[in-house]
Coordinates of C-alpha atoms and ligand atoms in Angstrom, one line a residue:
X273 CA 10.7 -44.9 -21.4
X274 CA 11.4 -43.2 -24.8
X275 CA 12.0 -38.8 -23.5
X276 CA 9.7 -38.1 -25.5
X277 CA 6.6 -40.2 -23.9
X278 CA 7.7 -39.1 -20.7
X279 CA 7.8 -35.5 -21.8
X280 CA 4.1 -35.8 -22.8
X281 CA 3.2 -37.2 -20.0
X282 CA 5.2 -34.8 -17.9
X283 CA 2.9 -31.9 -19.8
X284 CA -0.7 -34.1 -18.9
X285 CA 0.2 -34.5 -15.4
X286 CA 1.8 -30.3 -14.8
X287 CA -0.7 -29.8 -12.3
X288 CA 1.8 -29.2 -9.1
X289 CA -0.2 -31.2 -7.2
X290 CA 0.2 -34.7 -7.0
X291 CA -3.1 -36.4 -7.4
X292 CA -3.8 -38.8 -4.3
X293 CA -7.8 -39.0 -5.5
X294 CA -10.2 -37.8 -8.3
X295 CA -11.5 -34.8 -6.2
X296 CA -8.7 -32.4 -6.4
X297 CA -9.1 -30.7 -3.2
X298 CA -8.9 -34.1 -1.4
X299 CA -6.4 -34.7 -3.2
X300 CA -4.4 -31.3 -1.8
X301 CA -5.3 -32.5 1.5
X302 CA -4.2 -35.8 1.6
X303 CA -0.9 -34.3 0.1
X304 CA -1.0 -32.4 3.2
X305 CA -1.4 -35.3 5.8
X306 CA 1.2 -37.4 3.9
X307 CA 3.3 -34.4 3.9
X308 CA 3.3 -34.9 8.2
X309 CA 5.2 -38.3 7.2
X310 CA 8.3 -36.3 6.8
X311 CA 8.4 -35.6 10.2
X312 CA 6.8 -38.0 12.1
X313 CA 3.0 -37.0 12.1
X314 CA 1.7 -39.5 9.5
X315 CA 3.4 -42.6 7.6
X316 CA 3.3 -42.8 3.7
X317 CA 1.3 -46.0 3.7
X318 CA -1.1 -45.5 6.5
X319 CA -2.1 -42.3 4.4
X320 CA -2.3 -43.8 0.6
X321 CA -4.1 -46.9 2.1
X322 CA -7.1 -44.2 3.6
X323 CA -6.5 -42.3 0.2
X324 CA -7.4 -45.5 -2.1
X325 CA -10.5 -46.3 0.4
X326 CA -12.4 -42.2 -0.1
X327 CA -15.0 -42.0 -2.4
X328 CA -13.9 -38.7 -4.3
X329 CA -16.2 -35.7 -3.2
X330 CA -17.8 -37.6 -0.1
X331 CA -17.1 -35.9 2.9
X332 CA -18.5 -38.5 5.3
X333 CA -16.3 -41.1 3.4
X334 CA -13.4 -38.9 4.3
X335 CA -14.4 -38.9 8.0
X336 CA -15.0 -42.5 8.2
X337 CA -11.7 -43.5 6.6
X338 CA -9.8 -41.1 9.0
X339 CA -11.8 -42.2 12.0
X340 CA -10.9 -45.6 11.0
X341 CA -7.3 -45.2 10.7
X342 CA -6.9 -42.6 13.8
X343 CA -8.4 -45.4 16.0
X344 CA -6.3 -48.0 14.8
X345 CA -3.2 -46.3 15.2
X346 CA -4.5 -45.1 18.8
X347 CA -5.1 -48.6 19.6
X348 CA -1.6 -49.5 18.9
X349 CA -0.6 -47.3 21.2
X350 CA -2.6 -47.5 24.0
X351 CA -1.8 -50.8 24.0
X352 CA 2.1 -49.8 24.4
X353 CA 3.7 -50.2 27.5
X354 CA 4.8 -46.4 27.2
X355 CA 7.5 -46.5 30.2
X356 CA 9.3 -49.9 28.4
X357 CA 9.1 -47.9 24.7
X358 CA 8.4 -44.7 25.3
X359 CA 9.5 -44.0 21.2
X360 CA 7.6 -46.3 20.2
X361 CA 4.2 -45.0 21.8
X362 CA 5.1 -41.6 21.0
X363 CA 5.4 -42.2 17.2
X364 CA 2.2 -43.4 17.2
X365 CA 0.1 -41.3 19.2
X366 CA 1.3 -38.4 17.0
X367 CA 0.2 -40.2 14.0
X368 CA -3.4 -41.1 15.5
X369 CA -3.4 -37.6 16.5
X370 CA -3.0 -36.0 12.8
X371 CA -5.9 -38.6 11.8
X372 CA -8.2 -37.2 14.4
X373 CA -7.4 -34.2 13.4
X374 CA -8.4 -34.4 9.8
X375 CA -11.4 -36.7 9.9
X376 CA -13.7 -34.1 10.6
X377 CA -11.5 -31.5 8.0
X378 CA -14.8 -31.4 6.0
X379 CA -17.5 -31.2 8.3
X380 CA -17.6 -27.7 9.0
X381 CA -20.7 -27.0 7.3
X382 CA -22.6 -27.9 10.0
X383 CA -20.2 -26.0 12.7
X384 CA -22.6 -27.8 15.2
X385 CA -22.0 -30.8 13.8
X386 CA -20.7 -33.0 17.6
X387 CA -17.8 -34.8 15.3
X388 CA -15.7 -31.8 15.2
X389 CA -15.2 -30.8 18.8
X390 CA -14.6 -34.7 19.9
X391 CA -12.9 -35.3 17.2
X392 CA -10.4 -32.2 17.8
X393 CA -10.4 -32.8 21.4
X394 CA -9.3 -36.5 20.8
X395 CA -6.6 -35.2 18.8
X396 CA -5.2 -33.3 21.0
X397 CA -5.5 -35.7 23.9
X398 CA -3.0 -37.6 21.5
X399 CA -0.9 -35.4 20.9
X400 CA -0.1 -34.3 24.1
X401 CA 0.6 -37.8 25.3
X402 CA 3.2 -37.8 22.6
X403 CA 4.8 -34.6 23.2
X404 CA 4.8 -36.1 27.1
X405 CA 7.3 -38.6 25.7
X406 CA 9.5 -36.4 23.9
X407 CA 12.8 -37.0 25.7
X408 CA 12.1 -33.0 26.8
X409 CA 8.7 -33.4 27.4
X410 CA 6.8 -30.1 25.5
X411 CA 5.3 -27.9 28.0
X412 CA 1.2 -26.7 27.5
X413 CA 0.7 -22.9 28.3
X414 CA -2.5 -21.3 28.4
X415 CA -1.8 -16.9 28.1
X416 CA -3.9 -14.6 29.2
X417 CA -4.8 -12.1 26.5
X418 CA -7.4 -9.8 25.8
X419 CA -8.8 -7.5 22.7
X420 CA -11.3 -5.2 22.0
X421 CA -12.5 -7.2 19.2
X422 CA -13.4 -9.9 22.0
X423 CA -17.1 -10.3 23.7
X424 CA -16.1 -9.1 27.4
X425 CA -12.8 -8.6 26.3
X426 CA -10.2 -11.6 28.0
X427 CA -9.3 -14.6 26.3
X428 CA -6.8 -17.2 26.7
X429 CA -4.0 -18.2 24.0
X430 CA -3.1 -22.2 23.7
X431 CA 0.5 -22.4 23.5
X432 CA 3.1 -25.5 23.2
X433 CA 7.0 -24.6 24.3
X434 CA 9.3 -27.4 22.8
X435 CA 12.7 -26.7 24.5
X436 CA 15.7 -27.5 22.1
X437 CA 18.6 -28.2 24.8
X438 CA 18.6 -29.3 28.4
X439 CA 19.2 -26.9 30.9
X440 CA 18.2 -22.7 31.3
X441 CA 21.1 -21.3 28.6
X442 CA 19.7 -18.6 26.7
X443 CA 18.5 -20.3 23.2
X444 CA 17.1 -18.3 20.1
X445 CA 13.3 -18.8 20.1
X446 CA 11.0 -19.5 16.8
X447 CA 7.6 -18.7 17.6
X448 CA 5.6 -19.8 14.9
X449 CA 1.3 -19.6 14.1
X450 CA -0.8 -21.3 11.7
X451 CA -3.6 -20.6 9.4
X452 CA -7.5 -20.5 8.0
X453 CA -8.0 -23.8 8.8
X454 CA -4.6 -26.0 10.3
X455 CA -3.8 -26.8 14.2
X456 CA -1.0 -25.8 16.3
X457 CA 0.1 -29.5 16.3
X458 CA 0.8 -29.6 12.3
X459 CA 2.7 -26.8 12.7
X460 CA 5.0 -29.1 15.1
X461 CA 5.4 -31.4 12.1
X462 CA 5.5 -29.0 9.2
X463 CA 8.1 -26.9 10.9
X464 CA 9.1 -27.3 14.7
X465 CA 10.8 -30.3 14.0
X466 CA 12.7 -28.6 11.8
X467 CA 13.6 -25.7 14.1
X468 CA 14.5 -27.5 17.2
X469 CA 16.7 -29.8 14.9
X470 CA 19.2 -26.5 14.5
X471 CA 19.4 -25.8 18.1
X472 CA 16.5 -23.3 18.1
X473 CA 13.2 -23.4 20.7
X474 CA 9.7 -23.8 19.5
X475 CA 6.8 -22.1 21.1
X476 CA 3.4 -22.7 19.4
X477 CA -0.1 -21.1 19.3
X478 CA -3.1 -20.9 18.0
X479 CA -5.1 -17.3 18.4
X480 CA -9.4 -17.0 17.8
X481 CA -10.8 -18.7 14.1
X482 CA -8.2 -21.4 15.2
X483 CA -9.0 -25.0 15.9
X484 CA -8.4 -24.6 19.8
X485 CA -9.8 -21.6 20.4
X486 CA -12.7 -22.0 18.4
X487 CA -13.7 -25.4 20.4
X488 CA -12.9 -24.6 23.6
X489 CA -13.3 -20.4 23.4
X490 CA -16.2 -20.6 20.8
X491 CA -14.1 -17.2 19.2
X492 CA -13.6 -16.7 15.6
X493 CA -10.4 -14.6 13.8
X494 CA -9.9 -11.4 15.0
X495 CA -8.4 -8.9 12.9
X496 CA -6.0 -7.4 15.7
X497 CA -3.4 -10.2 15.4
X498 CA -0.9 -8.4 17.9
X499 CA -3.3 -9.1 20.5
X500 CA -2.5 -12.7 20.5
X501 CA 1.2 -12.6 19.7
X502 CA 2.4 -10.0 22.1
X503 CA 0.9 -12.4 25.6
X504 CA 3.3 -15.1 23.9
X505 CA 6.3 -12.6 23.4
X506 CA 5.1 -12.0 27.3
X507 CA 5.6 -15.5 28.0
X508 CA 8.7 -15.6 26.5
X509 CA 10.3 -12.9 28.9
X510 CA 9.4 -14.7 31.9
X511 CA 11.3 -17.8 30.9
X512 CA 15.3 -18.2 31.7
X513 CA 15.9 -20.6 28.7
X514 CA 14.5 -17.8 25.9
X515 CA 17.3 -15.4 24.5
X516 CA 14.8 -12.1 23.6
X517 CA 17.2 -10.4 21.5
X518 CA 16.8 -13.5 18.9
X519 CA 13.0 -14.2 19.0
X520 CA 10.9 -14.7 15.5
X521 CA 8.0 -15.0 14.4
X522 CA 6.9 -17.4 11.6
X523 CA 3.0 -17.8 9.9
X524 CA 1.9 -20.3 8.0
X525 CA -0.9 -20.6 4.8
X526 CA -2.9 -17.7 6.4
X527 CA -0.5 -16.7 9.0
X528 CA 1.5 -15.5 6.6
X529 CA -1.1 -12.4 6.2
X530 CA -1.7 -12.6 10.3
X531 CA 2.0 -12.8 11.2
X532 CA 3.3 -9.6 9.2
X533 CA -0.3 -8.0 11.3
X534 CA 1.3 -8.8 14.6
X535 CA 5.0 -7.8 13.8
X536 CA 3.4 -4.0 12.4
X537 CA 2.4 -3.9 16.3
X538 CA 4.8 -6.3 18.2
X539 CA 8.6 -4.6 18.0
X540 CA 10.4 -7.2 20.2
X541 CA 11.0 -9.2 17.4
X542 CA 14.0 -9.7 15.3
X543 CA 13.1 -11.2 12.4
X544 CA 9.6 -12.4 10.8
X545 CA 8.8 -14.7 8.5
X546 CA 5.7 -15.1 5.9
X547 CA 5.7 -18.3 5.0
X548 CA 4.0 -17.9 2.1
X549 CA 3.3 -13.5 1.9
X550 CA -0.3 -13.2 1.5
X551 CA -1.0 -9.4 2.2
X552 CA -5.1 -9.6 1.9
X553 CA -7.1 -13.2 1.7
X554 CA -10.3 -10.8 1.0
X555 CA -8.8 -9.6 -2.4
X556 CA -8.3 -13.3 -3.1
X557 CA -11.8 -14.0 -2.6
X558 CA -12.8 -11.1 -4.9
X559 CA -11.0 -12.2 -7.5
X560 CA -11.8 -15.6 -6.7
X561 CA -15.5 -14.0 -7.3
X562 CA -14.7 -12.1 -10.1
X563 CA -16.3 -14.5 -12.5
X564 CA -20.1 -13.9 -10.7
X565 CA -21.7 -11.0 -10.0
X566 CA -22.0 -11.6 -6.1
X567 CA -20.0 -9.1 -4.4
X568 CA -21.8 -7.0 -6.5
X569 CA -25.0 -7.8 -4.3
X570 CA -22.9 -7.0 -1.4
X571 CA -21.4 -3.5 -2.6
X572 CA -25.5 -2.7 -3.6
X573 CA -26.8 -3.4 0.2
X574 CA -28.9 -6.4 -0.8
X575 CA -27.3 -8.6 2.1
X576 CA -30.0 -11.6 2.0
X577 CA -29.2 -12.1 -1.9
X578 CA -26.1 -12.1 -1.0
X579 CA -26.3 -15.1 1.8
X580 CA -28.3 -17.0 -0.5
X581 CA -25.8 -16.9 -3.2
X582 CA -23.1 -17.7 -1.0
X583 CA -24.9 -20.6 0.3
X584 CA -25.9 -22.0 -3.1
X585 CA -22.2 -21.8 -3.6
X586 CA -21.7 -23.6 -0.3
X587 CA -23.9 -26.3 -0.3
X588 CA -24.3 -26.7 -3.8
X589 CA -20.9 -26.3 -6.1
X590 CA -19.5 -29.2 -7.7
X591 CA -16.5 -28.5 -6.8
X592 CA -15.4 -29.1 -3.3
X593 CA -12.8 -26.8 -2.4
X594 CA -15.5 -23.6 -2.9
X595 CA -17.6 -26.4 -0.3
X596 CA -15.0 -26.5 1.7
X597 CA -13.4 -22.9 1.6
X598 CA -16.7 -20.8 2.3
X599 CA -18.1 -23.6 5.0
X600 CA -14.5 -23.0 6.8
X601 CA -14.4 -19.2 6.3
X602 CA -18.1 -19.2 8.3
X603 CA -16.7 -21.8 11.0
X604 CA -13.1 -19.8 11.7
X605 CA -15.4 -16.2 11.6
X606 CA -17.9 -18.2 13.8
X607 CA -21.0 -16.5 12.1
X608 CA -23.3 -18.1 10.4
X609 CA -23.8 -15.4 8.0
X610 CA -21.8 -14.6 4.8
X611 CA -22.0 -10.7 4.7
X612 CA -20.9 -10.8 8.2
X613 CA -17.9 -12.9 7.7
X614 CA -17.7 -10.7 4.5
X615 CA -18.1 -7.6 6.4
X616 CA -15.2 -8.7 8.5
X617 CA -12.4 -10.0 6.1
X618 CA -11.3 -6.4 4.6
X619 CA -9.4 -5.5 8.2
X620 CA -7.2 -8.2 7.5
X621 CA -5.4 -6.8 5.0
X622 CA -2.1 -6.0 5.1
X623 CA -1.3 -2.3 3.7
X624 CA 1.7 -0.9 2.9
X625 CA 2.0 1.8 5.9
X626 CA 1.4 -1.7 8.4
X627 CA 4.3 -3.6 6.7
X628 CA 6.5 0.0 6.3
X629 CA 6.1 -0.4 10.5
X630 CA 7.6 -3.6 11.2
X631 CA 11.3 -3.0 12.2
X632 CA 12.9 -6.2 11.6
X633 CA 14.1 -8.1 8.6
X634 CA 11.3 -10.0 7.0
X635 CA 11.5 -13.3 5.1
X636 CA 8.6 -13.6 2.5
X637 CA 8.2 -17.3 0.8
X638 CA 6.1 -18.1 -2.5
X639 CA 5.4 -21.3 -4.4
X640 CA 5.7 -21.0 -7.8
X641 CA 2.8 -22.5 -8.3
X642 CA 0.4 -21.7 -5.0
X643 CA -3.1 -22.5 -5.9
X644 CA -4.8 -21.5 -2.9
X645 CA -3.0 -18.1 -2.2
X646 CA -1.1 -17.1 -5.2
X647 CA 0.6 -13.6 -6.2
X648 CA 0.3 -11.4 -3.3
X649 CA 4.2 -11.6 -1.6
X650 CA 6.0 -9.3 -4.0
X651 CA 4.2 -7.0 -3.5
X652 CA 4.8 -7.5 -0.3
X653 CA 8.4 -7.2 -0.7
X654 CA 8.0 -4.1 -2.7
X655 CA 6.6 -2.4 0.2
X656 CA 8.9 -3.7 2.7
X657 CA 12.0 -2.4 0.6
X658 CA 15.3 -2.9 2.5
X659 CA 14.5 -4.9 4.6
X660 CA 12.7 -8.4 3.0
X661 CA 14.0 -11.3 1.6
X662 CA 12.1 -12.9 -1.1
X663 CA 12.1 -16.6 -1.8
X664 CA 10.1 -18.2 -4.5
X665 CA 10.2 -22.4 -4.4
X666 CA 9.9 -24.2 -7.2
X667 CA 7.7 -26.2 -8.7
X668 CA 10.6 -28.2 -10.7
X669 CA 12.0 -30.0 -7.7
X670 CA 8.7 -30.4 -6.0
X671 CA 8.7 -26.9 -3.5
X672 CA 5.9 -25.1 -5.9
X673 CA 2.8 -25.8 -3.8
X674 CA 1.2 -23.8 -1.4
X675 CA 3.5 -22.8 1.9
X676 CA 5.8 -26.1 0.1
X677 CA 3.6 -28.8 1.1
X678 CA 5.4 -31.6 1.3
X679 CA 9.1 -29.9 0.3
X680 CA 9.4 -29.0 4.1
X681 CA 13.2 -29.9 4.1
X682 CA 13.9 -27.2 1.2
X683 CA 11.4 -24.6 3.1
X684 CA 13.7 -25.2 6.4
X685 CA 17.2 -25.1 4.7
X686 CA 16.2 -21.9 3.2
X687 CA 14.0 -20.0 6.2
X688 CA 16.4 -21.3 8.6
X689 CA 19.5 -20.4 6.8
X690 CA 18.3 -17.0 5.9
X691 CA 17.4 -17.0 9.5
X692 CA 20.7 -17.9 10.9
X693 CA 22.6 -15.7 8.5
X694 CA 20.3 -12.9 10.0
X695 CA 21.3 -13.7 13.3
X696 CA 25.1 -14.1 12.3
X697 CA 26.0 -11.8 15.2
X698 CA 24.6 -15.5 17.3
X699 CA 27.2 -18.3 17.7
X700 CA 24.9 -21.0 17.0
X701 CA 24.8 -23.2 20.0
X702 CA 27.1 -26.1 19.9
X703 CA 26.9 -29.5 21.8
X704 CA 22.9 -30.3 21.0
X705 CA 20.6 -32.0 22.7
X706 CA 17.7 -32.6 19.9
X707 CA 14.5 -33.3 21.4
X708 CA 14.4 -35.3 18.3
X709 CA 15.4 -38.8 19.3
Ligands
NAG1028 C1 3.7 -23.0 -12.7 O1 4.2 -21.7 -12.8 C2 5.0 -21.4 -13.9 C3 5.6 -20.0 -13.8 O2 4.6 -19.1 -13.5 C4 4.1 -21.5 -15.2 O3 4.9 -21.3 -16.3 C5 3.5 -23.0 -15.2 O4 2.6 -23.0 -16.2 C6 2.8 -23.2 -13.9 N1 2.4 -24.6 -13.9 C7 1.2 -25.0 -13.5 C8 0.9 -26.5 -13.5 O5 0.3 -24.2 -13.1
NAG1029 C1 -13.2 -38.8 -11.8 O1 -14.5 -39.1 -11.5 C2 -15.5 -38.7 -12.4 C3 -16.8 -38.9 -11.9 O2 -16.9 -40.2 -11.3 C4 -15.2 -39.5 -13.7 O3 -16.1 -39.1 -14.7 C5 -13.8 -39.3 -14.2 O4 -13.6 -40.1 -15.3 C6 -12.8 -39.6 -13.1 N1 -11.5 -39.2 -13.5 C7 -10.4 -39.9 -13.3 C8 -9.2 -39.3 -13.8 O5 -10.5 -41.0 -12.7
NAG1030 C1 -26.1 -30.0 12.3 O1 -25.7 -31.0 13.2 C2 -26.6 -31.1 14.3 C3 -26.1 -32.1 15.3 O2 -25.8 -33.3 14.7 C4 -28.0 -31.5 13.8 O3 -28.9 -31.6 14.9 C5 -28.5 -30.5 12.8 O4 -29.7 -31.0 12.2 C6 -27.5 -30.3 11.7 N1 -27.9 -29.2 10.8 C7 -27.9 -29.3 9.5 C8 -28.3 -28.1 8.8 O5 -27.6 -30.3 8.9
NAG1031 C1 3.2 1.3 14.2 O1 3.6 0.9 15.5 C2 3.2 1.7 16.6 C3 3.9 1.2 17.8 O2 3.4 -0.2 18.1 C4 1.7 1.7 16.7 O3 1.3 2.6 17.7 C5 1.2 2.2 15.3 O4 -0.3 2.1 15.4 C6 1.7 1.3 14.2 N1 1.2 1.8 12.9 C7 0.7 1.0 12.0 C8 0.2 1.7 10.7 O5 0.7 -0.2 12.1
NAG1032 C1 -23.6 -9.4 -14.1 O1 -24.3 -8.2 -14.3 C2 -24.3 -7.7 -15.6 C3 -25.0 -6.3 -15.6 O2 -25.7 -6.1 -14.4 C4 -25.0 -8.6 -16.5 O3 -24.9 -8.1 -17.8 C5 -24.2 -10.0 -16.5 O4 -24.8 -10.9 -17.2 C6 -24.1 -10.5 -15.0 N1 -23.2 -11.6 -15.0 C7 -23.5 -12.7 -14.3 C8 -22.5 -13.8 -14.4 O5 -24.5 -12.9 -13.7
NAG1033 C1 -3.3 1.0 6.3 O1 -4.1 0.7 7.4 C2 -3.9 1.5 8.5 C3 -4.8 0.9 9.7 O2 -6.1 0.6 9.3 C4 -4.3 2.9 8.2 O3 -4.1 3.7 9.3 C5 -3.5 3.4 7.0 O4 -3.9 4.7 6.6 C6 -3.6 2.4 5.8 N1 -2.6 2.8 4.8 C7 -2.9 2.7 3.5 C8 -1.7 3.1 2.6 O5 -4.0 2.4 3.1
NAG1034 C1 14.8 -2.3 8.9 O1 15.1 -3.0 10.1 C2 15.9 -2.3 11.0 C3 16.3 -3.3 12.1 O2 16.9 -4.4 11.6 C4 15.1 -1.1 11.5 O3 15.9 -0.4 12.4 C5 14.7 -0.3 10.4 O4 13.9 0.7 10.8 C6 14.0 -1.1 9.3 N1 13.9 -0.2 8.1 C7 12.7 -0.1 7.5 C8 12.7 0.8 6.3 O5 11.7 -0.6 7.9

């Protein structure tokens, strides 16, 4: 086509994300499913058939289509004789497990809605009789932790080790945490894979507000992250095959505000990474805001208006991503009240004297052009000084989205690089044995 055509049509479509439906939010999450495909947790046309079959904007659409798909896939591997092709029954019980996982992605309105908690337990069930069949089998850990912020106190923290070599040599360790709304199992996909691929372990976790722990703890996000990442730095020094003077931690969409929270408490790490930097999610919201007069109502006492207006927002908004944002930000606070969840976001944030605390280097990621969390990692990296490294991934060669949905290769040559480099006292370990078949 003539440059120039293609130049105009380059400027219609600039949004950086590629439209997969109508509804622009479910069209950012399907990117995200499809983006599993590169490595291993979806395939391309499972996910754009269930894309062409959702009615834009209709969340029980969305379940159904995902329900559908999860079932077929789990039915083509149940019906796998798993000891004669153990690769093949793995493969697809990690993609019926990613389905599982998102059909009830939009339910949480109703957090008492049955569909969520069977469908998240279902997809678990699947992925764990995947990660079974891993030729070193991934190893389920459930840590005992405990926080002030915590009815009675105790709590437990779901974690997954993947090992990245046979046998107890002492191997760098990635320990890596997700978001506001994704499971320890994506996390596998978007970036374990990735990890274990160079040599390095892979431990896992999911803390309170986090799928788990919010089905099988009923907790929602505490602010006192280190609370949850120190009983898995615990864990780590128990186990024979975990080099502790090479152990990092990585967060993910939201984690990338939770992570640097842990590491301004937790000093037995040796690097951390923000993958993207997001220093206060409750600023976001404000400014998200900005446009009504609703934290206004807030600020002024006049908490009832103020639920009202959320929920009008909620239930009412064309637009599905406010639906969907303010019904998850109630289901991860587990509250069914928006001052309350308000009340609690502002101790999230990440200040300068926390992020002057951690003693490590810190990598701090940003896509050029993040729509869900944009503009908050340099100054991040202004307030770290010395010792962060700043990223930002482009939007050119397809890296620009948020935490580089879908660009997953270029977001591991570059963390794990800078990591590597970090580490360059480490002779990497030769002689792999992937888990990666
Ligand atoms: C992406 O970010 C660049 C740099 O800030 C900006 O020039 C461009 O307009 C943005 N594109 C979109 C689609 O938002
Ligand atoms: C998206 O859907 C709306 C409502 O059905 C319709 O008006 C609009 O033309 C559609 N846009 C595209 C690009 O299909
Ligand atoms: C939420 O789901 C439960 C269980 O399906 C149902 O009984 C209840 O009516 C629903 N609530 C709302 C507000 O839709
Ligand atoms: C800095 O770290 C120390 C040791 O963990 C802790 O006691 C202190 O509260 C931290 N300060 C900040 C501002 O995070
Ligand atoms: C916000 O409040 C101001 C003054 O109280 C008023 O003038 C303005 O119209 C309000 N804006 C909205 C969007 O309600
Ligand atoms: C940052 O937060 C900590 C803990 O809440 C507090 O002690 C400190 O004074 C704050 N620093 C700034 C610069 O606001
Ligand atoms: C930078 O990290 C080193 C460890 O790599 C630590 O000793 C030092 O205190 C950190 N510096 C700052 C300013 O945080």
């Amino acid at each position: 086509m003539p440059r120039e055509t293609k130049l105009a049509q380059d400027d219609i479509n600039s949004s950086a994300i590629f439209q997969l439906s109508n509804d622009t939010e479910f069209a950012f999450v399907l990117e995200t499913v499809l983006s599993l495909s590169n490595n291993r947790g979806a395939a391309t046309a499972e996910v754009l058939r269930a894309a062409s079959q959702i009615t834009p904007g209709d969340f029980e659409s969305w379940y159904n289509e995902f329900l559908y798909l999860g079932n077929a896939i789990h039915a083509k591997a149940a019906a796998i004789d798993s000891s004669r092709f153990p690769v093949s029954a793995r493969e697809a019980y990690f993609r019926s497990s990613t389905y599982y996982r998102y059909a009830p992605f939009f339910l949480h309105a109703n957090a008492s809605d049955p569909r969520i908690n069977t469908l998240g337990a279902l997809a678990v069930d699947d992925f764990n009789r995947a990660a079974a069949l891993l030729p070193l089998p991934a190893e389920n850990i459930d840590l005992p932790a405990s926080s002030p912020n915590i009815p009675g106190g105790d709590f437990y923290v779901p974690a997954r080790f993947f090992k990245a070599q046979q046998g107890n040599a002492k191997l760098p360790t990635i320990i890596v945490g997700t978001g506001y709304d994704a499971a320890h199992e994506d996390i596998y996909h978007e970036i374990g894979v990735e990890i274990l691929e160079r040599g390095w372990n892979v431990i896992t976790f999911e803390g309170p507000g986090q799928p788990t722990v919010l089905r099988d703890e009923n907790l929602g996000f505490i602010p006192d992250w280190w609370n949850v990442v120190s009983p898995v730095v615990d864990y780590l020094e128990t186990r024979p095959d975990v080099d502790m003077d090479h152990v990092a931690l990585a967060g993910v969409s939201f984690g990338g505000e939770l992570i640097p929270l842990a590491a301004s408490r937790e000093h037995r790490l040796s690097a951390v990474l923000a993958i993207d930097g997001m220093s206060s999610l409750y600023e976001l919201f404000e400014a998200g805001f900005s446009a009504t007069n609703i934290t206004d109502l807030y600020d002024d006492g006049d908490y009832a208006k103020f639920d009202e207006e959320i929920w009008a927002l909620e239930y009412d908004s064309s637009e599905t991503s406010l639906r969907w944002m303010l019904a998850q930000s109630l289901f991860t606070f587990n509250t069914d009240s928006p001052s309350d969840w308000w009340s609690r976001l502002p101790a999230f944030t990440v200040n300068a004297t926390m992020l002057a605390n951690i003693s490590c280097p810190v990598f701090i990621g940003e896509g050029e052009n993040d729509s869900s969390a944009p503009g908050q990692a340099e100054e991040m990296v202004k307030a770290i000084g010395k010792n962060a490294t700043y990223n930002l991934f482009r939007t050119d060669v397809g890296a620009g989205e948020h935490c580089q949905i879908g660009a997953e290769a270029q977001l591991a040559q570059v963390a794990w690089d800078w990591l590597a480099d970090t580490w360059d006292h480490v002779r990497l370990p030769t002689n792999l044995t992937n888990v990666v078949a």
